[in-house]
JSON list of C-alpha atoms and ligand atoms in Angstrom, two decimals:
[
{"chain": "A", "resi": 1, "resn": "UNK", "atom": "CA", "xyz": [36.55, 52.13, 52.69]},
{"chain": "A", "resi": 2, "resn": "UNK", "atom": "CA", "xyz": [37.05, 55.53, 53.08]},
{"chain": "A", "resi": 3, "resn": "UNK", "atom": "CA", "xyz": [35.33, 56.41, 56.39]},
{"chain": "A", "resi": 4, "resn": "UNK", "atom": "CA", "xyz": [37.78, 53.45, 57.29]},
{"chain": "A", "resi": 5, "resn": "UNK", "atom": "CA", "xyz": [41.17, 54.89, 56.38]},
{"chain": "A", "resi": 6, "resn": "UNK", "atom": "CA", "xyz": [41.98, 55.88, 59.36]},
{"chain": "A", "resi": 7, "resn": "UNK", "atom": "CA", "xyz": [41.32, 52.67, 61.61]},
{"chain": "A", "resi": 8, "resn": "UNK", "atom": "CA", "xyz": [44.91, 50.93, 60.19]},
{"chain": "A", "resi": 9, "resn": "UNK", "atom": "CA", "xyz": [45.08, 47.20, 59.72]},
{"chain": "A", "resi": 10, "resn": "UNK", "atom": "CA", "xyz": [44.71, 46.41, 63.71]},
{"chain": "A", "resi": 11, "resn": "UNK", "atom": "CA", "xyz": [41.86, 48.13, 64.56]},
{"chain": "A", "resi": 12, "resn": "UNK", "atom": "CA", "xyz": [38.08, 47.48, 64.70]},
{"chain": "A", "resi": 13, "resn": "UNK", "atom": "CA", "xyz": [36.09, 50.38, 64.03]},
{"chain": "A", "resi": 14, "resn": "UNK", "atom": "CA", "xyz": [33.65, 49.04, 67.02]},
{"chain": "A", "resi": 15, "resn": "UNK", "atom": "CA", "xyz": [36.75, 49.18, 69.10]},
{"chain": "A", "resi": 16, "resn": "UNK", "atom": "CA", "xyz": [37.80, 52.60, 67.82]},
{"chain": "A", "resi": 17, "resn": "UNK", "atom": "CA", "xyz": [34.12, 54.20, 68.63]},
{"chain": "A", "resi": 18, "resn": "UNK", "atom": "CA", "xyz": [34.94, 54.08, 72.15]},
{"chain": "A", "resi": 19, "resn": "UNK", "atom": "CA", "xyz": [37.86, 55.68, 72.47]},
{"chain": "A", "resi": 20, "resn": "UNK", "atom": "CA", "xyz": [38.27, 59.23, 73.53]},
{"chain": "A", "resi": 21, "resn": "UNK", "atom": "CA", "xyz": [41.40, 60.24, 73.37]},
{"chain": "A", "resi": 22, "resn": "UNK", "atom": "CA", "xyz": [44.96, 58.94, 72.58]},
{"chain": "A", "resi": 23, "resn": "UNK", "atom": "CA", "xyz": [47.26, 59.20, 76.25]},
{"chain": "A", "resi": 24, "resn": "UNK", "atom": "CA", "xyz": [50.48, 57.71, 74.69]},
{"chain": "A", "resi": 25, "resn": "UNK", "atom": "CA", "xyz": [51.07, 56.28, 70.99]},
{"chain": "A", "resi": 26, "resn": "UNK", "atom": "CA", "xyz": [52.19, 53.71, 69.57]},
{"chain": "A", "resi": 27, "resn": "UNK", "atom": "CA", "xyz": [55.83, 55.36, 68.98]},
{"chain": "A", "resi": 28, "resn": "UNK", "atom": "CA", "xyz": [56.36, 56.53, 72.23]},
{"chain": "A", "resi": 29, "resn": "UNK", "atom": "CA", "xyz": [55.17, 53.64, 73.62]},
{"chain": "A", "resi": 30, "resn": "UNK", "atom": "CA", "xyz": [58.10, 51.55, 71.26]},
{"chain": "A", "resi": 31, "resn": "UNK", "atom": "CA", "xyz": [60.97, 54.32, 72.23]},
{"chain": "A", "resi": 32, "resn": "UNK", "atom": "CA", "xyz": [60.34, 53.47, 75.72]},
{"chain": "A", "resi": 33, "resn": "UNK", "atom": "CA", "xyz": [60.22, 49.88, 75.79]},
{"chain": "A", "resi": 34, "resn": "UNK", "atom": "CA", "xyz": [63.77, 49.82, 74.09]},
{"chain": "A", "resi": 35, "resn": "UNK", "atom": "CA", "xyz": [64.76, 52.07, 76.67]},
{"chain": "A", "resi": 36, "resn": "UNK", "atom": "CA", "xyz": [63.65, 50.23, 79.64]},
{"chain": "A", "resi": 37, "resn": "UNK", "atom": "CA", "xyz": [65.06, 47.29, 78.27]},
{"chain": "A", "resi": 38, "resn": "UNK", "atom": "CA", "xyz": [68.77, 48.62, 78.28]},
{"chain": "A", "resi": 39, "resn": "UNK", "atom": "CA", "xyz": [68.30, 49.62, 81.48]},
{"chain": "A", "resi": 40, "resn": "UNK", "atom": "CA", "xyz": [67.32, 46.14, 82.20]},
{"chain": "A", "resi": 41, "resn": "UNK", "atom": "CA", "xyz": [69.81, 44.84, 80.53]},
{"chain": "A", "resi": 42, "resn": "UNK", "atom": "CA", "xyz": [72.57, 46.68, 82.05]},
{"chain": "A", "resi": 43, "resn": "UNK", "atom": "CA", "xyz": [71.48, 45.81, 85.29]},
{"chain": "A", "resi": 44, "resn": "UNK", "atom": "CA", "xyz": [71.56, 42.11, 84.29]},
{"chain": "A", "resi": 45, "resn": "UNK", "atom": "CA", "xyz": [75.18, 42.60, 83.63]},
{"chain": "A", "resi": 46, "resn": "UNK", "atom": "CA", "xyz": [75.94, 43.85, 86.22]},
{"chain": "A", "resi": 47, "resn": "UNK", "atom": "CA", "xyz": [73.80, 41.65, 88.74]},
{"chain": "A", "resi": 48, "resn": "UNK", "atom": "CA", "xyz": [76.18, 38.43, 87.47]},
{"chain": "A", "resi": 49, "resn": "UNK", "atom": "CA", "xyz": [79.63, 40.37, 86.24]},
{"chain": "A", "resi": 50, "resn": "UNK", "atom": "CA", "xyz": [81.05, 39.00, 89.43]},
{"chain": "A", "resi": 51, "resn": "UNK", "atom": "CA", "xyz": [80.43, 35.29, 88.02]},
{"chain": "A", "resi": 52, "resn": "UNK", "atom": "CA", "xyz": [82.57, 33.24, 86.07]},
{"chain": "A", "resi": 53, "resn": "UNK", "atom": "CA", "xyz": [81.45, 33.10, 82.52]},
{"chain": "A", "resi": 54, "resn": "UNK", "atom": "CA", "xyz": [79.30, 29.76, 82.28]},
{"chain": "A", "resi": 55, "resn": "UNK", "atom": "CA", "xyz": [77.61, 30.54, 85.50]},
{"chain": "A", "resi": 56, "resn": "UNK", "atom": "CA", "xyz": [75.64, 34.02, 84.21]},
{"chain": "A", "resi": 57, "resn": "UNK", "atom": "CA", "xyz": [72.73, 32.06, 82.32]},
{"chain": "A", "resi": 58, "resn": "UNK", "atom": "CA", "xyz": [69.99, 31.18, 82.93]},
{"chain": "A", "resi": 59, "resn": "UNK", "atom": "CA", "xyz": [69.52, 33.16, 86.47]},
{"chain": "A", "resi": 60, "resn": "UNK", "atom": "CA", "xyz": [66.73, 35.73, 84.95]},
{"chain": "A", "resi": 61, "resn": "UNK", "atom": "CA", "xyz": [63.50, 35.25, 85.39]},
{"chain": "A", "resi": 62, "resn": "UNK", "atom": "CA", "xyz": [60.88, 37.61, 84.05]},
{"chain": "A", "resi": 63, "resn": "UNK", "atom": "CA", "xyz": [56.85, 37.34, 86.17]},
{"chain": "A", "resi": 64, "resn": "UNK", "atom": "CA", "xyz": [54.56, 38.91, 83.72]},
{"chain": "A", "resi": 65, "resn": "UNK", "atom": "CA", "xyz": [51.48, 39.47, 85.59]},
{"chain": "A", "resi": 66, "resn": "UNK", "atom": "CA", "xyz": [48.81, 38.11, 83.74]},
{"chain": "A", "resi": 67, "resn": "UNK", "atom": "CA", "xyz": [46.74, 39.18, 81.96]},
{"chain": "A", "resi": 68, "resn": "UNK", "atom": "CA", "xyz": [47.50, 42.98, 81.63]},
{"chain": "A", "resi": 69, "resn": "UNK", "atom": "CA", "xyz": [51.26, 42.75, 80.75]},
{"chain": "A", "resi": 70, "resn": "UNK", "atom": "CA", "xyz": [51.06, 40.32, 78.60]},
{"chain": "A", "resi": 71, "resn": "UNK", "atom": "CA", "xyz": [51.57, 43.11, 75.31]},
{"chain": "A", "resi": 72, "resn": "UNK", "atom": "CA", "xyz": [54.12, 44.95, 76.93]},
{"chain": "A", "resi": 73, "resn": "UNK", "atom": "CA", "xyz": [56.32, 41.49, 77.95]},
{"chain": "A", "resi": 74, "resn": "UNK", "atom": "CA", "xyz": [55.91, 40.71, 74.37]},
{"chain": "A", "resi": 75, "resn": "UNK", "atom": "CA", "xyz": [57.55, 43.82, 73.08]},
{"chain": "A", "resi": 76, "resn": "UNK", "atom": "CA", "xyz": [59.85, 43.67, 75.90]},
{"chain": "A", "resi": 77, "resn": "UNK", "atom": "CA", "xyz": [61.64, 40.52, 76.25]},
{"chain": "A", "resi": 78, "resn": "UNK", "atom": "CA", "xyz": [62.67, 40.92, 72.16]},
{"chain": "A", "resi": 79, "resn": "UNK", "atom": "CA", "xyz": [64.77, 43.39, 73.07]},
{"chain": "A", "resi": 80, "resn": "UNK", "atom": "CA", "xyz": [66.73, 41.66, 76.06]},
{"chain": "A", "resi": 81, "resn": "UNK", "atom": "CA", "xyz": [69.71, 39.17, 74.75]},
{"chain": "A", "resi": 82, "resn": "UNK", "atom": "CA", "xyz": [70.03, 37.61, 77.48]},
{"chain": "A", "resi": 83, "resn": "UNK", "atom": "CA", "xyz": [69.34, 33.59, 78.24]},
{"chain": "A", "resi": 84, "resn": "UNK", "atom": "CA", "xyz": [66.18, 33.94, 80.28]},
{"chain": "A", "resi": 85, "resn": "UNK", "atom": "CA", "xyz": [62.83, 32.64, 81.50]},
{"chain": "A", "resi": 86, "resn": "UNK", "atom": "CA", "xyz": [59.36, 33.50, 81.57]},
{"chain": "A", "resi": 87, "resn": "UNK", "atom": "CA", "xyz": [57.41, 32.55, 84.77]},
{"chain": "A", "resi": 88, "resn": "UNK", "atom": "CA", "xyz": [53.80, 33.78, 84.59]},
{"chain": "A", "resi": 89, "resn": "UNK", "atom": "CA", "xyz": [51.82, 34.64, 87.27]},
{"chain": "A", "resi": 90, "resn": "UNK", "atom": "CA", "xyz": [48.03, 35.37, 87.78]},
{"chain": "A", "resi": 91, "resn": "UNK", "atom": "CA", "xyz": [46.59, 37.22, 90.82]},
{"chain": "A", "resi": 92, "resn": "UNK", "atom": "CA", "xyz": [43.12, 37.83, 91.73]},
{"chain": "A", "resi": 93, "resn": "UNK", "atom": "CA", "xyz": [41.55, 40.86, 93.38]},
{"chain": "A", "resi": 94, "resn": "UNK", "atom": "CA", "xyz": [38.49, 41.57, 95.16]},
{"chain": "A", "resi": 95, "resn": "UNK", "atom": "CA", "xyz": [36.74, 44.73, 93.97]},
{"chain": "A", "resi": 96, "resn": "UNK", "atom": "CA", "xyz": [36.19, 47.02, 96.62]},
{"chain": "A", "resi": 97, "resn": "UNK", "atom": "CA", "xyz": [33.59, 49.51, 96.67]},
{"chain": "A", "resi": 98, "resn": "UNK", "atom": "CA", "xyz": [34.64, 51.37, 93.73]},
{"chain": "A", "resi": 99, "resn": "UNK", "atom": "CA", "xyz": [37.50, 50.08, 91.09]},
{"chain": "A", "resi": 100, "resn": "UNK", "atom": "CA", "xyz": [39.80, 50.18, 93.96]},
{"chain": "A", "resi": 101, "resn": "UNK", "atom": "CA", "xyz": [40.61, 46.46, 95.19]},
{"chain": "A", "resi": 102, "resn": "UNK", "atom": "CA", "xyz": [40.69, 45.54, 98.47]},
{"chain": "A", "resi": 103, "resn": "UNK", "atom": "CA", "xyz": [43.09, 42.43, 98.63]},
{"chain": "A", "resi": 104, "resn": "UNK", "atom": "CA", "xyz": [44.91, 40.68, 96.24]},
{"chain": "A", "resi": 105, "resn": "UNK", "atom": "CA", "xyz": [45.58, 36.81, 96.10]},
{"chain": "A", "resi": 106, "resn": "UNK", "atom": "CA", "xyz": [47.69, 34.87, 93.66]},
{"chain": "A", "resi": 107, "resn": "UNK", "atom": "CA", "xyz": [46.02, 32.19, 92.04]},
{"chain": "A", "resi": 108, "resn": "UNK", "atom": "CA", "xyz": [47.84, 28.73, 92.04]},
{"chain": "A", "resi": 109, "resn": "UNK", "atom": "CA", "xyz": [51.48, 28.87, 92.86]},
{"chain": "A", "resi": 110, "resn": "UNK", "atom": "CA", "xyz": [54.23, 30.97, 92.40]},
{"chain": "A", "resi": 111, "resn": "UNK", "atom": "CA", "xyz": [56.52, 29.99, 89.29]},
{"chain": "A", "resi": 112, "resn": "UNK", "atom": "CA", "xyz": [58.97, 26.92, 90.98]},
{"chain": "A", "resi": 113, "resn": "UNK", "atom": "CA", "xyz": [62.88, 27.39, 91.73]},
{"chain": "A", "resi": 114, "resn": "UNK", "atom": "CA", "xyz": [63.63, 31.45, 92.48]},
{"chain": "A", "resi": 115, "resn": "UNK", "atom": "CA", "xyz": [66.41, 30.39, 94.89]},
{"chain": "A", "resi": 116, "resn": "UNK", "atom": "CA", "xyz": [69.21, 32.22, 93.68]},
{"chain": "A", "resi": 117, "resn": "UNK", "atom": "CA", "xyz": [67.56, 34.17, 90.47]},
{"chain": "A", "resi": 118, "resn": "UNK", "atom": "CA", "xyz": [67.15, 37.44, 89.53]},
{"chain": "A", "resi": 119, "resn": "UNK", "atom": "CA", "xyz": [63.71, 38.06, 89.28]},
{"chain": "A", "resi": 120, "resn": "UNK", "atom": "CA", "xyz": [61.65, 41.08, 87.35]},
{"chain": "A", "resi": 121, "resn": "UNK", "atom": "CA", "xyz": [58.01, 40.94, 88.17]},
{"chain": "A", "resi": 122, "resn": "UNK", "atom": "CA", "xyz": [56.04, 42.91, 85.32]},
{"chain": "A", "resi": 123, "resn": "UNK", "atom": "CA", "xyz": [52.55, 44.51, 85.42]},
{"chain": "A", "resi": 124, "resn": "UNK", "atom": "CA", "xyz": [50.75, 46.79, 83.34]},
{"chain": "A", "resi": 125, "resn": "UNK", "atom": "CA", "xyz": [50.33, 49.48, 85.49]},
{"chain": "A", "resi": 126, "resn": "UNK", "atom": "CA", "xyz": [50.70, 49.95, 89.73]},
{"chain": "A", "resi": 127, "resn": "UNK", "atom": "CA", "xyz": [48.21, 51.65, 90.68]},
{"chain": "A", "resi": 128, "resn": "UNK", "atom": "CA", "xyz": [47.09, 51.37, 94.85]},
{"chain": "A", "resi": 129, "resn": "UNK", "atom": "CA", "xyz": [50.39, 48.99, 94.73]},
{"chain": "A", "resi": 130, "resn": "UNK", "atom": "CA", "xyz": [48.55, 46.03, 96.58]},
{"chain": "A", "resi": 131, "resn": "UNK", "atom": "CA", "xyz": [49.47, 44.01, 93.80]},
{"chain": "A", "resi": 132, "resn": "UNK", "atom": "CA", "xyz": [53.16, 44.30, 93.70]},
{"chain": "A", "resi": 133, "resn": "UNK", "atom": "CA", "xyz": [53.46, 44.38, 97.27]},
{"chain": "A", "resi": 134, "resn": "UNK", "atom": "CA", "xyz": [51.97, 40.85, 97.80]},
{"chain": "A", "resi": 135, "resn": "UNK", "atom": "CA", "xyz": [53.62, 39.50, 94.99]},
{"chain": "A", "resi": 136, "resn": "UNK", "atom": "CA", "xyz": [56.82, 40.55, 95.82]},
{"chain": "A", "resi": 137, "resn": "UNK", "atom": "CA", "xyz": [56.68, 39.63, 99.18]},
{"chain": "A", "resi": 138, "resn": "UNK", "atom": "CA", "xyz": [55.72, 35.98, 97.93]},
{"chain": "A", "resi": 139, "resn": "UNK", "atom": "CA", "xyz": [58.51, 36.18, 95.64]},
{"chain": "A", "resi": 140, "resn": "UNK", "atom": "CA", "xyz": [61.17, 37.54, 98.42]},
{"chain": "A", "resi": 141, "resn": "UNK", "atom": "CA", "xyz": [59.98, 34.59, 100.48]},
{"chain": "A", "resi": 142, "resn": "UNK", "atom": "CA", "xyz": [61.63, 31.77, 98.13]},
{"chain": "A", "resi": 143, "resn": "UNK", "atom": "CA", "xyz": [65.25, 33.11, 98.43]},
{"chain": "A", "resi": 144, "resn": "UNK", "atom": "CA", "xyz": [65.95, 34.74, 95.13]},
{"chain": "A", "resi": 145, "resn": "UNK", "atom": "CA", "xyz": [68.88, 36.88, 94.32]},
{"chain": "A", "resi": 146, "resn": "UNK", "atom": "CA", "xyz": [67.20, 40.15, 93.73]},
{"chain": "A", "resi": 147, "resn": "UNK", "atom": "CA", "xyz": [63.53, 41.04, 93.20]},
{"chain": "A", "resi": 148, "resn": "UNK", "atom": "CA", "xyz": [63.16, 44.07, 90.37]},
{"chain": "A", "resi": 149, "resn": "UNK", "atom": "CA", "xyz": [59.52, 45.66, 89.82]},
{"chain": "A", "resi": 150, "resn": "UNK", "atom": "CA", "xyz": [58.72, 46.71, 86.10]},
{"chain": "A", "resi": 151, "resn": "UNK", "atom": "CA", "xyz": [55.59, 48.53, 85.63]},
{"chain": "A", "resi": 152, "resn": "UNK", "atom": "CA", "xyz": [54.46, 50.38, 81.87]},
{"chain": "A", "resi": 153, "resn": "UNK", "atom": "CA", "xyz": [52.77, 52.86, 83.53]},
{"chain": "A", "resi": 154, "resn": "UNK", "atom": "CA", "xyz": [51.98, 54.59, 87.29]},
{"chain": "A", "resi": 155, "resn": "UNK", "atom": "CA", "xyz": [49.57, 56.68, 88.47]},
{"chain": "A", "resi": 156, "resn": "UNK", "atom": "CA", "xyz": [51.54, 58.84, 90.78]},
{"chain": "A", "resi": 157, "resn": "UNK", "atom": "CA", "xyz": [49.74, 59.61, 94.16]},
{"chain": "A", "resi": 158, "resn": "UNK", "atom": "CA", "xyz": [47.62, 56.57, 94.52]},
{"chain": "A", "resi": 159, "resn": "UNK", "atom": "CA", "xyz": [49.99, 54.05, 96.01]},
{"chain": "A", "resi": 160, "resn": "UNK", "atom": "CA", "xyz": [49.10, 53.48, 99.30]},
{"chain": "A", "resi": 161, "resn": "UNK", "atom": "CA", "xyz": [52.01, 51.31, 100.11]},
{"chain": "A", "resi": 162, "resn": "UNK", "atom": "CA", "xyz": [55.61, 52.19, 99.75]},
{"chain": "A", "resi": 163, "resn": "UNK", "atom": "CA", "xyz": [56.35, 50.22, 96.48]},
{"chain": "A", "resi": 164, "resn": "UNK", "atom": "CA", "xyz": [59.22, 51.45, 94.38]},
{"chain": "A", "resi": 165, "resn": "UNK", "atom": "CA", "xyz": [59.52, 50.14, 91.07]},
{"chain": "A", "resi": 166, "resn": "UNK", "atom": "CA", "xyz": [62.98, 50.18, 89.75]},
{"chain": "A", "resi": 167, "resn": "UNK", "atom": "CA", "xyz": [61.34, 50.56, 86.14]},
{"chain": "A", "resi": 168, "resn": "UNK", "atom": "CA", "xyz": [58.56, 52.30, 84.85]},
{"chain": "A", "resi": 169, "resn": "UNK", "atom": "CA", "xyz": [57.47, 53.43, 81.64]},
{"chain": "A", "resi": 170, "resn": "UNK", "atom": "CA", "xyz": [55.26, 56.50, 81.93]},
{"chain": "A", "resi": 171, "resn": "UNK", "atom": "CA", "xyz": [53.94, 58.30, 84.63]},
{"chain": "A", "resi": 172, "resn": "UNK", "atom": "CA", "xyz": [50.04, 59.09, 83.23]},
{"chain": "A", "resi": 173, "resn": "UNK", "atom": "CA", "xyz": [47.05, 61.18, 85.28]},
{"chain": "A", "resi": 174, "resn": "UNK", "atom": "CA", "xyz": [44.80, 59.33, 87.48]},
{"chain": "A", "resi": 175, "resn": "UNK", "atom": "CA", "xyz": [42.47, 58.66, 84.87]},
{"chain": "A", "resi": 176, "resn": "UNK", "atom": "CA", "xyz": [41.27, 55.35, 83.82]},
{"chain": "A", "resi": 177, "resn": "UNK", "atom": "CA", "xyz": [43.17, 53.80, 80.66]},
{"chain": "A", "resi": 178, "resn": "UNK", "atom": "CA", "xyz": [43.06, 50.75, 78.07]},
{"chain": "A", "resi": 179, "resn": "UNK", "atom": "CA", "xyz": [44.60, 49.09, 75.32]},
{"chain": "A", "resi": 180, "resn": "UNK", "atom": "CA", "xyz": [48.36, 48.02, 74.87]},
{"chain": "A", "resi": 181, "resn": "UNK", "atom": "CA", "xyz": [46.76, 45.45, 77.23]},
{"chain": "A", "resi": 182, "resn": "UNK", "atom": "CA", "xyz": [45.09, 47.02, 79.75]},
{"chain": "A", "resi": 183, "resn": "UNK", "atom": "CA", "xyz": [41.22, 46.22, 79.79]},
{"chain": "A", "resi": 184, "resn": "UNK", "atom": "CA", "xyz": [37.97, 47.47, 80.69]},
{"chain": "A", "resi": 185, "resn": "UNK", "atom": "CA", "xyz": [35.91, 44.76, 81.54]},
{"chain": "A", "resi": 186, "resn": "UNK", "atom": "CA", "xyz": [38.26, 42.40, 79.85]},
{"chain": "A", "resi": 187, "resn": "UNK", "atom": "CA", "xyz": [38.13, 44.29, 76.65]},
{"chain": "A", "resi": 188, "resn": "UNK", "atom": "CA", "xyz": [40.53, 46.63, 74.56]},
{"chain": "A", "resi": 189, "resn": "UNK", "atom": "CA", "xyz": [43.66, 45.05, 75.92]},
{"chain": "A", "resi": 190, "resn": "UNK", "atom": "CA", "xyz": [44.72, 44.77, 71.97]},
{"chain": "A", "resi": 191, "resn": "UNK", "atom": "CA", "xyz": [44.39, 48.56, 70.75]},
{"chain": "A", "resi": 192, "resn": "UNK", "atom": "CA", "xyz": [47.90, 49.22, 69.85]},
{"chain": "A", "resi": 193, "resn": "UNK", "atom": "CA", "xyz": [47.95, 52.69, 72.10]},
{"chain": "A", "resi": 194, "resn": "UNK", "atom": "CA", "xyz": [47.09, 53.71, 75.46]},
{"chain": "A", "resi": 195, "resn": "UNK", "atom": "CA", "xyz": [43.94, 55.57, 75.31]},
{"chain": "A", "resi": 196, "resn": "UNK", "atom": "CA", "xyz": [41.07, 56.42, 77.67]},
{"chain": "A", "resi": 197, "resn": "UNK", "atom": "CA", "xyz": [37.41, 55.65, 76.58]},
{"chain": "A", "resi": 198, "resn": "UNK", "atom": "CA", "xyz": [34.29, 57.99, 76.35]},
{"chain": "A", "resi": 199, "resn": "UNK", "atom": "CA", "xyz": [31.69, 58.63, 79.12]},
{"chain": "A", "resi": 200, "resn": "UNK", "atom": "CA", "xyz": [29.61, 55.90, 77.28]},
{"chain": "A", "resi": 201, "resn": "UNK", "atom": "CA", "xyz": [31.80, 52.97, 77.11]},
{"chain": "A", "resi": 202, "resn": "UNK", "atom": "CA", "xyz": [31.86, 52.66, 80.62]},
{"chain": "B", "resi": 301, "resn": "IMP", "atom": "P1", "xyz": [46.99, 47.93, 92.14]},
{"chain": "B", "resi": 301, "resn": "IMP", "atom": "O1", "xyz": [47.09, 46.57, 92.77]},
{"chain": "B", "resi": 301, "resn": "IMP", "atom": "O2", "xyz": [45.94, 48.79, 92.79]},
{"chain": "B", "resi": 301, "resn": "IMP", "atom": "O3", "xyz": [48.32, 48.65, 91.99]},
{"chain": "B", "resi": 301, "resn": "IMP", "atom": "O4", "xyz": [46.31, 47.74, 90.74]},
{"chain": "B", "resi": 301, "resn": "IMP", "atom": "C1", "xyz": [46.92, 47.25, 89.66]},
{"chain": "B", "resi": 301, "resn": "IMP", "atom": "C2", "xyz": [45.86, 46.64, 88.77]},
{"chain": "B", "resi": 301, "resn": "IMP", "atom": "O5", "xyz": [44.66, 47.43, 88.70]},
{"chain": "B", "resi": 301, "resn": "IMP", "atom": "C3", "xyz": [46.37, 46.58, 87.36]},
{"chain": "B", "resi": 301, "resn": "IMP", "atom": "O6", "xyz": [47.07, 45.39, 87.11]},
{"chain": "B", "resi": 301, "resn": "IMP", "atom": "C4", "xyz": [45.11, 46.71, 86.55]},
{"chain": "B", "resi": 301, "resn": "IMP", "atom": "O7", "xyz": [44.54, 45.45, 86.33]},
{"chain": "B", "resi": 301, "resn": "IMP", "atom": "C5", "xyz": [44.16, 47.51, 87.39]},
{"chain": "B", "resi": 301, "resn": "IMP", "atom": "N1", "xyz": [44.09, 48.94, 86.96]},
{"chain": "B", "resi": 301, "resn": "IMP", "atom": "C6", "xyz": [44.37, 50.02, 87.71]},
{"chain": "B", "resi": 301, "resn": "IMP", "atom": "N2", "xyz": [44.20, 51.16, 87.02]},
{"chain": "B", "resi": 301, "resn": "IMP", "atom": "C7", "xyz": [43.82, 50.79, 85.78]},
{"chain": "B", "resi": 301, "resn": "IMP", "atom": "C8", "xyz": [43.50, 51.54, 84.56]},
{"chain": "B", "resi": 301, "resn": "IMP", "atom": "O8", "xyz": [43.55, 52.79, 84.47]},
{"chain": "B", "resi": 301, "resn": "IMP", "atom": "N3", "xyz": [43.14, 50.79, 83.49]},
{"chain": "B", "resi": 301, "resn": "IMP", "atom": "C9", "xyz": [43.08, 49.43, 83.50]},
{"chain": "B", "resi": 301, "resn": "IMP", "atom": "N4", "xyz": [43.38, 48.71, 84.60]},
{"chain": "B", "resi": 301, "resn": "IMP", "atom": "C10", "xyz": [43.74, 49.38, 85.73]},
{"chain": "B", "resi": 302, "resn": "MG", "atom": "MG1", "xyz": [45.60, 43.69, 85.70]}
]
């Protein structure tokens, strides 16, 4: 047990073994999300403070992007008191040469009824921006009331297309990064802290 003490209940030691360093933890990580949600939240009020009172619910919707936001929505949306919904959305992209995609397609349909909502699409982390640029073009398309782009975390310098998110959680190196559900090879998405992995795990 001792070589173990260090792991904490939520980690494997197999897991741990391929980790190289720690980028953010798992405090920093907490401080922020509270932050981002008041700033979501005070946006919310103000998106519907020109509505009379029974009229303001219900017109948030929050598009994780699965799968890699799927921690980060978790944490999020417990810290928003607002009457809301969850519309997931899943999006597939064709590998380029490298990790770099090439296009981006959403697979099945876009969550039903935007007309009129506030929408907040979510994603672990914008990287080229070819993700959030289809999607929110998609999203634009069905007549919403606003279209808001949350991301945890952005590699500044690699977006290749103008996307702006209106919320973002950390600005990191271009380096490649995992856990707080963001995956290599569909793995480490549930190591509590954002971490990169040694030479040999990839
Ligand atoms: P974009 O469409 O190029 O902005 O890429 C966004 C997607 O690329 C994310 O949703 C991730 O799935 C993936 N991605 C980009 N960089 C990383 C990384 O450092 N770690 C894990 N996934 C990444
Ligand atoms: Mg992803």
């Amino acid at each position: 047990m001792a070589g173990r003490a260090k792991a904490g209940p939520y980690a494997l030691p197999a897991m741990l073994r391929d980790i190289e360093r720690v980028l953010i933890d798992r405090e920093r990580i907490a401080a922020r999300v509270r932050e981002i949600a008041a700033a979501m939240s005070a946006d919310f009020a103000r998106d519907t403070a020109h509505l009379p009172e029974p009229e303001r619910d219900g017109r948030i919707v929050l598009m994780p992007v699965l799968t890699g936001s799927i921690v980060f929505v978790a944490d999020l949306i417990r810290h928003l008191p607002h009457k809301l919904s969850l519309g997931l959305v899943a999006v597939s992209s064709y590998p380029g040469k490298s990790v770099e995609s090439k296009g981006v397609s959403i697979r099945g349909e876009l969550p039903g009824d935007l007309e009129g909502k506030h929408v907040v699409i979510i994603d672990d982390i914008l990287d080229s921006g070819q993700t959030l640029d289809v999607l929110s073009r998609l999203v634009r398309e069905r007549r919403p009331a606003s279209v808001r782009l949350c991301v945890l975390l952005r590699k500044p310098g690699k977006a290749k297309l103008d996307v702006r998110p209106d919320y973002v959680g950390f600005d990191i190196p271009d380096e490649f990064v995992v856990g707080y559900g963001l995956d290599y090879d569909g793995f480490y998405r549930n190591h509590p802290e954002i971490v990169t992995l040694r030479p040999e795990a990839r």
